[in-house]
Short mmCIF file of C-alpha atoms in Angstrom, two decimals:
data_model
loop_
_atom_site.label_atom_id
_atom_site.label_comp_id
_atom_site.label_asym_id
_atom_site.label_seq_id
_atom_site.Cartn_x
_atom_site.Cartn_y
_atom_site.Cartn_z
CA MET F 1 85.66 106.46 41.77
CA ALA F 2 88.48 108.58 43.03
CA THR F 3 91.89 106.81 43.15
CA TYR F 4 95.33 107.81 44.67
CA SER F 5 98.75 106.86 43.14
CA TYR F 6 101.22 104.79 45.07
CA LEU F 7 104.76 104.83 43.59
CA SER F 8 107.05 102.04 44.15
CA SER F 9 110.64 101.95 42.82
CA ASN F 10 109.77 100.33 39.83
CA THR F 11 106.11 100.56 39.02
CA THR F 12 103.06 102.99 39.67
CA THR F 13 99.98 101.12 41.01
CA LEU F 14 96.64 102.71 41.26
CA LEU F 15 94.41 101.79 44.25
CA PRO F 16 91.04 102.61 45.08
CA LEU F 17 90.72 105.06 48.14
CA ALA F 18 88.71 102.55 49.95
CA ALA F 19 91.60 99.97 49.95
CA ILE F 20 93.85 102.71 50.98
CA LEU F 21 91.66 103.40 53.92
CA THR F 22 91.32 99.57 54.81
CA VAL F 23 95.31 99.50 54.86
CA ILE F 24 95.57 102.36 57.17
CA LEU F 25 92.85 101.02 59.63
CA LEU F 26 94.56 97.58 59.79
CA LEU F 27 97.84 99.36 60.48
CA VAL F 28 96.23 101.41 63.26
CA ALA F 29 94.84 98.08 64.69
CA LEU F 30 98.10 96.08 64.79
CA PRO F 31 99.49 95.60 68.31
CA ASN F 32 102.13 97.84 68.94
CA LYS F 33 103.68 98.34 72.48
CA ALA F 34 105.07 101.75 71.93
CA HIS F 35 101.82 103.20 71.04
CA GLY F 36 99.53 101.59 73.48
CA ALA F 37 98.44 98.87 76.03
CA PRO F 38 99.00 95.57 75.50
CA ALA F 39 96.28 93.07 74.99
CA PHE F 40 95.00 91.35 78.34
CA PHE F 41 93.75 88.04 78.91
CA VAL F 42 91.85 86.40 81.80
CA PHE F 43 91.27 83.17 82.73
CA GLY F 44 89.98 81.66 85.93
CA ASP F 45 86.85 81.63 88.44
CA SER F 46 84.33 84.12 89.85
CA LEU F 47 87.13 86.33 91.26
CA VAL F 48 87.94 87.36 87.75
CA ASP F 49 84.63 86.44 85.73
CA ASN F 50 83.36 89.77 83.82
CA GLY F 51 79.98 88.17 82.95
CA ASN F 52 80.62 85.05 80.92
CA ASN F 53 78.28 82.99 83.15
CA ASN F 54 75.48 85.18 82.17
CA TYR F 55 75.34 83.29 79.14
CA LEU F 56 75.02 80.01 80.73
CA LEU F 57 72.58 77.76 82.30
CA THR F 58 73.98 77.78 85.77
CA SER F 59 73.27 78.92 89.41
CA ALA F 60 76.97 80.35 89.59
CA ARG F 61 75.89 84.00 88.39
CA ALA F 62 75.93 87.53 89.43
CA ASP F 63 73.58 89.06 86.86
CA SER F 64 70.87 90.24 89.46
CA PRO F 65 70.86 93.08 92.05
CA PRO F 66 72.55 93.93 94.20
CA TYR F 67 75.54 92.81 92.32
CA GLY F 68 76.70 96.05 90.37
CA ILE F 69 75.23 98.41 92.99
CA ASP F 70 78.47 100.65 92.65
CA TYR F 71 79.31 99.90 88.97
CA LEU F 72 79.51 102.81 86.70
CA THR F 73 75.63 101.94 85.60
CA HIS F 74 74.51 100.75 88.78
CA ARG F 75 73.36 97.61 87.41
CA PRO F 76 74.50 93.95 87.58
CA THR F 77 77.08 92.81 84.96
CA GLY F 78 77.94 89.29 85.90
CA ARG F 79 80.91 90.62 88.17
CA PHE F 80 80.97 89.04 91.48
CA ALA F 81 81.30 92.50 92.95
CA ASN F 82 79.70 95.48 94.04
CA GLY F 83 81.59 97.43 91.50
CA LEU F 84 84.75 96.99 89.67
CA ASN F 85 86.53 93.67 89.81
CA ILE F 86 90.38 92.89 89.56
CA PRO F 87 90.62 92.49 85.91
CA ASP F 88 88.91 95.85 85.47
CA LEU F 89 91.27 97.44 87.81
CA ILE F 90 94.35 96.04 86.25
CA SER F 91 93.20 97.16 82.80
CA GLN F 92 92.99 100.53 84.10
CA LYS F 93 96.71 100.02 85.27
CA ILE F 94 97.81 99.11 81.96
CA GLY F 95 95.87 101.84 80.13
CA ALA F 96 93.58 99.67 78.36
CA GLU F 97 89.71 99.31 78.16
CA PRO F 98 88.11 96.59 80.21
CA THR F 99 88.25 93.37 78.59
CA LEU F 100 84.91 91.81 77.43
CA PRO F 101 83.69 88.48 78.27
CA TYR F 102 84.50 85.85 75.57
CA LEU F 103 80.88 84.90 75.06
CA SER F 104 79.72 88.51 74.70
CA PRO F 105 78.15 88.99 71.30
CA GLU F 106 80.12 92.64 71.60
CA LEU F 107 83.37 91.08 71.17
CA THR F 108 84.10 91.63 67.59
CA GLY F 109 86.29 93.69 65.32
CA ASN F 110 88.77 95.71 66.83
CA LYS F 111 87.48 94.98 70.36
CA LEU F 112 89.07 91.54 69.97
CA LEU F 113 92.54 93.39 70.09
CA VAL F 114 91.81 94.63 73.49
CA GLY F 115 91.81 91.00 74.79
CA ALA F 116 89.15 88.90 76.33
CA ASN F 117 87.96 87.41 79.47
CA PHE F 118 87.56 83.58 79.41
CA ALA F 119 86.88 83.10 83.06
CA SER F 120 83.87 81.52 84.62
CA ALA F 121 82.54 81.27 88.07
CA GLY F 122 82.48 78.07 89.88
CA ILE F 123 85.49 76.29 88.22
CA GLY F 124 88.66 75.02 89.56
CA ILE F 125 92.00 73.55 88.67
CA LEU F 126 90.19 70.07 88.35
CA ASN F 127 87.39 69.23 86.26
CA ASP F 128 85.16 67.94 88.91
CA THR F 129 85.36 71.03 90.97
CA GLY F 130 82.11 72.98 90.59
CA ILE F 131 80.03 70.03 89.20
CA GLN F 132 77.18 71.27 91.27
CA PHE F 133 77.00 74.53 89.19
CA ALA F 134 76.15 72.46 85.91
CA SER F 135 77.10 74.46 82.96
CA ILE F 136 80.24 76.21 83.55
CA ILE F 137 83.20 76.93 81.32
CA ARG F 138 85.93 74.65 82.79
CA ILE F 139 89.56 75.53 82.49
CA SER F 140 90.32 73.25 79.70
CA GLN F 141 87.33 74.94 77.67
CA GLN F 142 88.68 78.25 78.31
CA LEU F 143 92.05 77.22 76.73
CA ARG F 144 90.07 76.07 73.75
CA ASN F 145 88.30 79.25 73.72
CA PHE F 146 91.56 81.10 73.64
CA GLN F 147 92.68 79.16 70.65
CA ALA F 148 89.62 79.92 68.94
CA TYR F 149 89.84 83.40 69.86
CA GLN F 150 93.38 83.57 68.22
CA SER F 151 92.06 82.18 65.03
CA ARG F 152 89.33 85.02 65.01
CA VAL F 153 92.26 87.52 65.37
CA SER F 154 94.36 86.03 62.79
CA ALA F 155 91.52 86.39 60.23
CA LEU F 156 91.24 90.16 61.29
CA ILE F 157 95.04 91.15 61.22
CA GLY F 158 97.12 88.23 60.07
CA PRO F 159 98.61 85.31 61.72
CA ASP F 160 101.85 86.96 62.41
CA GLN F 161 100.23 90.00 63.88
CA ALA F 162 98.01 87.74 65.87
CA GLN F 163 101.01 85.77 67.38
CA GLN F 164 102.64 89.12 68.09
CA LEU F 165 99.58 90.49 70.02
CA VAL F 166 99.44 87.18 72.19
CA ASN F 167 103.00 87.19 72.75
CA GLN F 168 103.03 90.76 74.03
CA ALA F 169 100.07 90.55 76.16
CA LEU F 170 99.45 90.46 79.70
CA VAL F 171 97.76 87.48 81.06
CA LEU F 172 95.97 86.84 84.37
CA ILE F 173 94.93 83.47 85.65
CA THR F 174 93.20 82.52 89.17
CA LEU F 175 92.37 79.26 90.07
CA GLY F 176 92.56 76.97 93.20
CA GLY F 177 90.25 78.38 95.57
CA ASN F 178 87.26 76.46 94.35
CA ASP F 179 89.09 73.14 94.44
CA TYR F 180 89.05 73.53 98.13
CA VAL F 181 85.87 75.36 98.98
CA ASN F 182 83.59 73.78 96.29
CA ASN F 183 85.20 70.29 95.99
CA TYR F 184 87.63 69.23 99.09
CA PHE F 185 85.69 70.99 101.73
CA LEU F 186 82.19 70.91 100.12
CA ALA F 187 80.87 68.52 102.48
CA PRO F 188 82.23 66.69 105.85
CA ILE F 189 82.78 63.70 103.45
CA THR F 190 83.73 64.15 99.87
CA ALA F 191 85.29 61.97 97.18
CA ARG F 192 88.50 63.86 97.25
CA ARG F 193 88.80 63.75 101.11
CA LEU F 194 88.48 60.20 101.20
CA GLN F 195 91.04 60.11 98.32
CA TYR F 196 93.71 62.53 99.66
CA THR F 197 94.89 64.05 102.93
CA ASN F 198 94.89 68.08 102.69
CA PRO F 199 98.84 68.16 102.16
CA GLN F 200 98.35 65.33 99.49
CA PHE F 201 95.43 67.14 97.87
CA THR F 202 97.48 70.40 97.59
CA LYS F 203 100.59 68.58 96.07
CA TYR F 204 97.95 67.07 93.37
CA ILE F 205 96.35 70.30 92.26
CA ILE F 206 99.83 72.04 92.09
CA THR F 207 100.85 69.45 89.88
CA GLU F 208 97.54 69.83 87.70
CA TYR F 209 98.00 73.50 87.62
CA ARG F 210 101.56 73.44 86.42
CA LYS F 211 100.08 71.48 83.26
CA ILE F 212 97.47 74.17 82.70
CA LEU F 213 100.30 76.96 82.91
CA MET F 214 102.49 75.01 80.50
CA LYS F 215 99.31 74.66 78.14
CA LEU F 216 98.98 78.49 78.37
CA PHE F 217 102.72 79.10 77.68
CA ASN F 218 102.38 76.88 74.56
CA LEU F 219 99.39 78.72 73.18
CA GLY F 220 101.74 81.94 73.30
CA ALA F 221 101.19 83.56 76.53
CA ARG F 222 104.61 85.07 77.88
CA ARG F 223 103.53 87.59 80.61
CA ILE F 224 101.35 85.45 83.11
CA LEU F 225 100.32 86.87 86.48
CA VAL F 226 99.50 83.62 88.34
CA THR F 227 97.20 84.46 91.49
CA GLY F 228 97.34 82.01 94.60
CA SER F 229 94.30 81.67 96.72
CA GLY F 230 93.03 84.00 99.48
CA PRO F 231 92.82 83.15 103.09
CA LEU F 232 90.20 80.39 102.46
CA GLY F 233 89.23 79.76 106.14
CA CYS F 234 88.78 83.70 106.90
CA VAL F 235 85.98 84.39 104.25
CA PRO F 236 82.55 84.90 105.66
CA SER F 237 81.16 81.94 104.21
CA GLN F 238 83.70 79.82 105.97
CA LEU F 239 83.22 81.80 109.36
CA ALA F 240 79.40 81.06 109.24
CA ALA F 241 79.89 77.39 108.18
CA ARG F 242 82.97 76.34 110.37
CA ALA F 243 84.51 78.93 112.62
CA ALA F 244 84.30 79.09 116.32
CA ASN F 245 84.24 82.51 118.16
CA GLY F 246 85.01 84.31 114.88
CA GLN F 247 88.31 82.70 114.41
CA CYS F 248 89.34 81.71 110.95
CA ALA F 249 88.39 78.02 109.94
CA TYR F 250 91.41 75.84 110.50
CA GLU F 251 91.25 73.31 107.64
CA PRO F 252 90.62 75.58 104.87
CA GLN F 253 93.13 78.14 106.16
CA GLN F 254 95.53 75.37 106.55
CA ALA F 255 94.99 74.57 102.83
CA ALA F 256 95.55 78.04 101.69
CA ALA F 257 98.80 78.17 103.68
CA LEU F 258 99.97 74.89 101.98
CA PHE F 259 98.94 75.98 98.55
CA ASN F 260 100.41 79.30 98.21
CA PRO F 261 104.02 78.65 99.02
CA GLN F 262 103.97 75.51 96.74
CA LEU F 263 102.39 77.60 93.85
CA VAL F 264 105.56 80.03 94.15
CA GLN F 265 108.11 77.03 94.20
CA MET F 266 106.17 75.76 91.15
CA ILE F 267 106.43 78.85 89.44
CA GLN F 268 109.96 79.32 90.24
CA SER F 269 110.65 75.95 88.89
CA LEU F 270 108.76 76.66 85.58
CA ASN F 271 110.78 79.74 85.08
CA GLN F 272 113.91 78.00 85.29
CA GLU F 273 112.87 75.31 82.99
CA LEU F 274 111.98 77.91 80.51
CA GLY F 275 114.97 80.21 80.99
CA SER F 276 113.05 83.33 81.58
CA ASP F 277 110.39 84.85 84.07
CA HIS F 278 107.33 84.28 82.18
CA PHE F 279 105.26 83.49 85.18
CA VAL F 280 104.71 85.75 88.21
CA ALA F 281 103.14 84.47 91.42
CA VAL F 282 100.57 86.97 93.05
CA ASN F 283 100.47 85.96 96.91
CA ALA F 284 96.85 86.68 97.26
CA MET F 285 96.86 85.15 100.76
CA HIS F 286 99.36 87.76 102.13
CA MET F 287 97.56 90.63 100.57
CA GLN F 288 94.19 89.64 102.02
CA ASN F 289 95.65 88.82 105.28
CA ASP F 290 96.75 92.43 105.60
CA PHE F 291 93.15 93.52 105.61
CA ILE F 292 91.95 90.56 107.91
CA ASP F 293 94.74 90.89 110.45
CA ASP F 294 94.23 94.67 110.94
CA PRO F 295 91.16 96.00 108.62
CA ARG F 296 91.16 99.27 110.46
CA ALA F 297 94.72 100.31 109.36
CA PHE F 298 93.31 99.91 105.73
CA GLY F 299 90.12 102.20 106.60
CA PHE F 300 87.63 99.06 106.88
CA ILE F 301 85.22 98.52 110.02
CA THR F 302 85.42 94.57 109.43
CA SER F 303 86.89 91.81 107.71
CA LYS F 304 84.69 89.30 109.12
CA VAL F 305 81.07 90.30 108.03
CA ALA F 306 80.12 90.43 104.45
CA CYS F 307 78.31 93.57 103.15
CA CYS F 308 75.64 91.59 101.29
CA GLY F 309 74.32 88.32 102.79
CA GLN F 310 72.21 86.68 105.64
CA GLY F 311 72.98 84.52 108.69
CA PRO F 312 75.99 84.78 110.76
CA TYR F 313 78.64 87.13 109.17
CA ASN F 314 76.35 87.54 106.33
CA GLY F 315 78.13 84.30 105.21
CA VAL F 316 75.19 82.11 104.33
CA GLY F 317 73.77 81.37 101.11
CA ILE F 318 74.23 83.92 98.42
CA CYS F 319 73.82 87.56 97.89
CA ASN F 320 70.35 88.47 96.53
CA PRO F 321 67.60 91.16 96.59
CA THR F 322 66.38 90.05 99.74
CA SER F 323 69.82 90.00 101.58
CA ASN F 324 71.13 92.42 104.27
CA ILE F 325 73.02 95.10 102.69
CA CYS F 326 75.64 97.61 104.07
CA PRO F 327 75.02 101.16 103.22
CA ASN F 328 78.81 101.92 102.73
CA ARG F 329 80.76 99.23 100.81
CA ASP F 330 84.05 101.12 101.14
CA LEU F 331 84.11 100.00 104.91
CA TYR F 332 83.88 96.22 104.16
CA VAL F 333 86.60 93.94 103.10
CA PHE F 334 83.89 91.41 101.79
CA TRP F 335 80.99 92.15 99.52
CA ASP F 336 79.42 88.84 99.63
CA PRO F 337 80.22 85.59 101.37
CA PHE F 338 82.95 84.84 99.15
CA HIS F 339 84.26 88.07 97.21
CA PRO F 340 86.11 91.13 97.97
CA THR F 341 84.60 94.62 97.58
CA GLU F 342 85.75 96.94 94.91
CA ARG F 343 87.69 99.04 97.39
CA ALA F 344 89.45 95.69 98.68
CA ASN F 345 90.15 94.67 95.07
CA LYS F 346 91.64 98.32 94.42
CA LEU F 347 94.08 97.71 97.22
CA ILE F 348 94.85 94.33 96.10
CA VAL F 349 95.74 95.38 92.31
CA GLU F 350 97.61 98.32 93.82
CA THR F 351 99.91 95.65 95.43
CA ILE F 352 100.04 93.53 92.24
CA TYR F 353 101.42 96.80 90.69
CA THR F 354 103.74 97.94 93.22
CA GLY F 355 104.02 95.18 95.86
CA SER F 356 107.27 93.87 97.09
CA GLU F 357 108.76 90.35 96.61
CA LYS F 358 106.56 89.08 99.87
CA TYR F 359 103.44 89.61 97.43
CA MET F 360 104.83 89.56 93.77
CA HIS F 361 107.56 87.11 92.75
CA PRO F 362 109.76 87.40 90.87
CA MET F 363 108.31 90.95 90.26
CA ASN F 364 105.54 93.36 90.28
CA LEU F 365 103.53 94.70 87.51
CA SER F 366 104.95 97.95 87.22
CA THR F 367 108.45 96.35 86.69
CA ILE F 368 106.74 94.08 83.90
CA MET F 369 105.36 97.19 82.19
CA ALA F 370 108.96 98.99 82.43
CA LEU F 371 110.60 95.96 81.20
CA ASP F 372 108.35 95.40 78.41
CA SER F 373 108.26 98.96 77.27
CA MET F 374 112.14 98.76 76.61
CA VAL F 375 111.53 95.72 74.06
#
């Protein structure tokens, strides 16, 4: 076997060529901000699920047509969109490959160093949110999966480099909407509605969300985008179920109006406690309200009717192969009764990247990237 000589200051050691190549490959794989994109981790619900629910026995899934109709393969992937979703588009912004679902068998080797998507459609801040969907990956389990992921990366590149990769990573977490839509407002009478008024419930889930964010911080996350809820009363499902004369449904919209400012306040408090701006609030409600208030200003023809669905506003049930489907998805804010189109997602991510403090507090993603590049 061929050998190379490595000369230290004191001794000469002969190493096999294969060993030299292994060392080189590991050095190339090590996380290094100066030479590539940071790792990217995603936690949350269907707005950011890239396909984890494909591997579960659940009705909360998007692995059949017409989902994915505008994706690169024109096939469903498990994303709740006609094409790319918010994590895909953030990956593009930071110059990274799209993250794979944590449950994907392809997430091995160097693919682990890109990051991972732990999100699962149907989940919320609370463990009783989404119980009707049966087998979903609740946020507590997503965090345990993140711990298991770190052990896998540590075995690949060593514990110190694994910790560096996580500390330098960008993290996105999206929770809250389902706690209202698929819990508090799921029926005219629910256990949570009997237990709490709308303002009380909001205060409760903000308190629980804070605990989740601290757990994420304690697991090593240091750059964390935390999205608020969208305008819950204005999505096609709520227009179909609750709205009068096409107006946004009052109670869910009030809930979103309570939740988002309190989320910003909670994040400000967390950052002050930690002594640094580790958490960034993403005001999704303001972002989507721009489209809803004046869709034509953004090139949309409607913000009320979903592209794919049935019933009033195409807001009844779920998007499926027998649904009505619009011919041009770029003209619609909503793809299905709950989720934005790829084009709306692109506008949201552009605001995440360059938006003012109205949308991104205390800073936007481009500022995060600029700061991190100087470290």
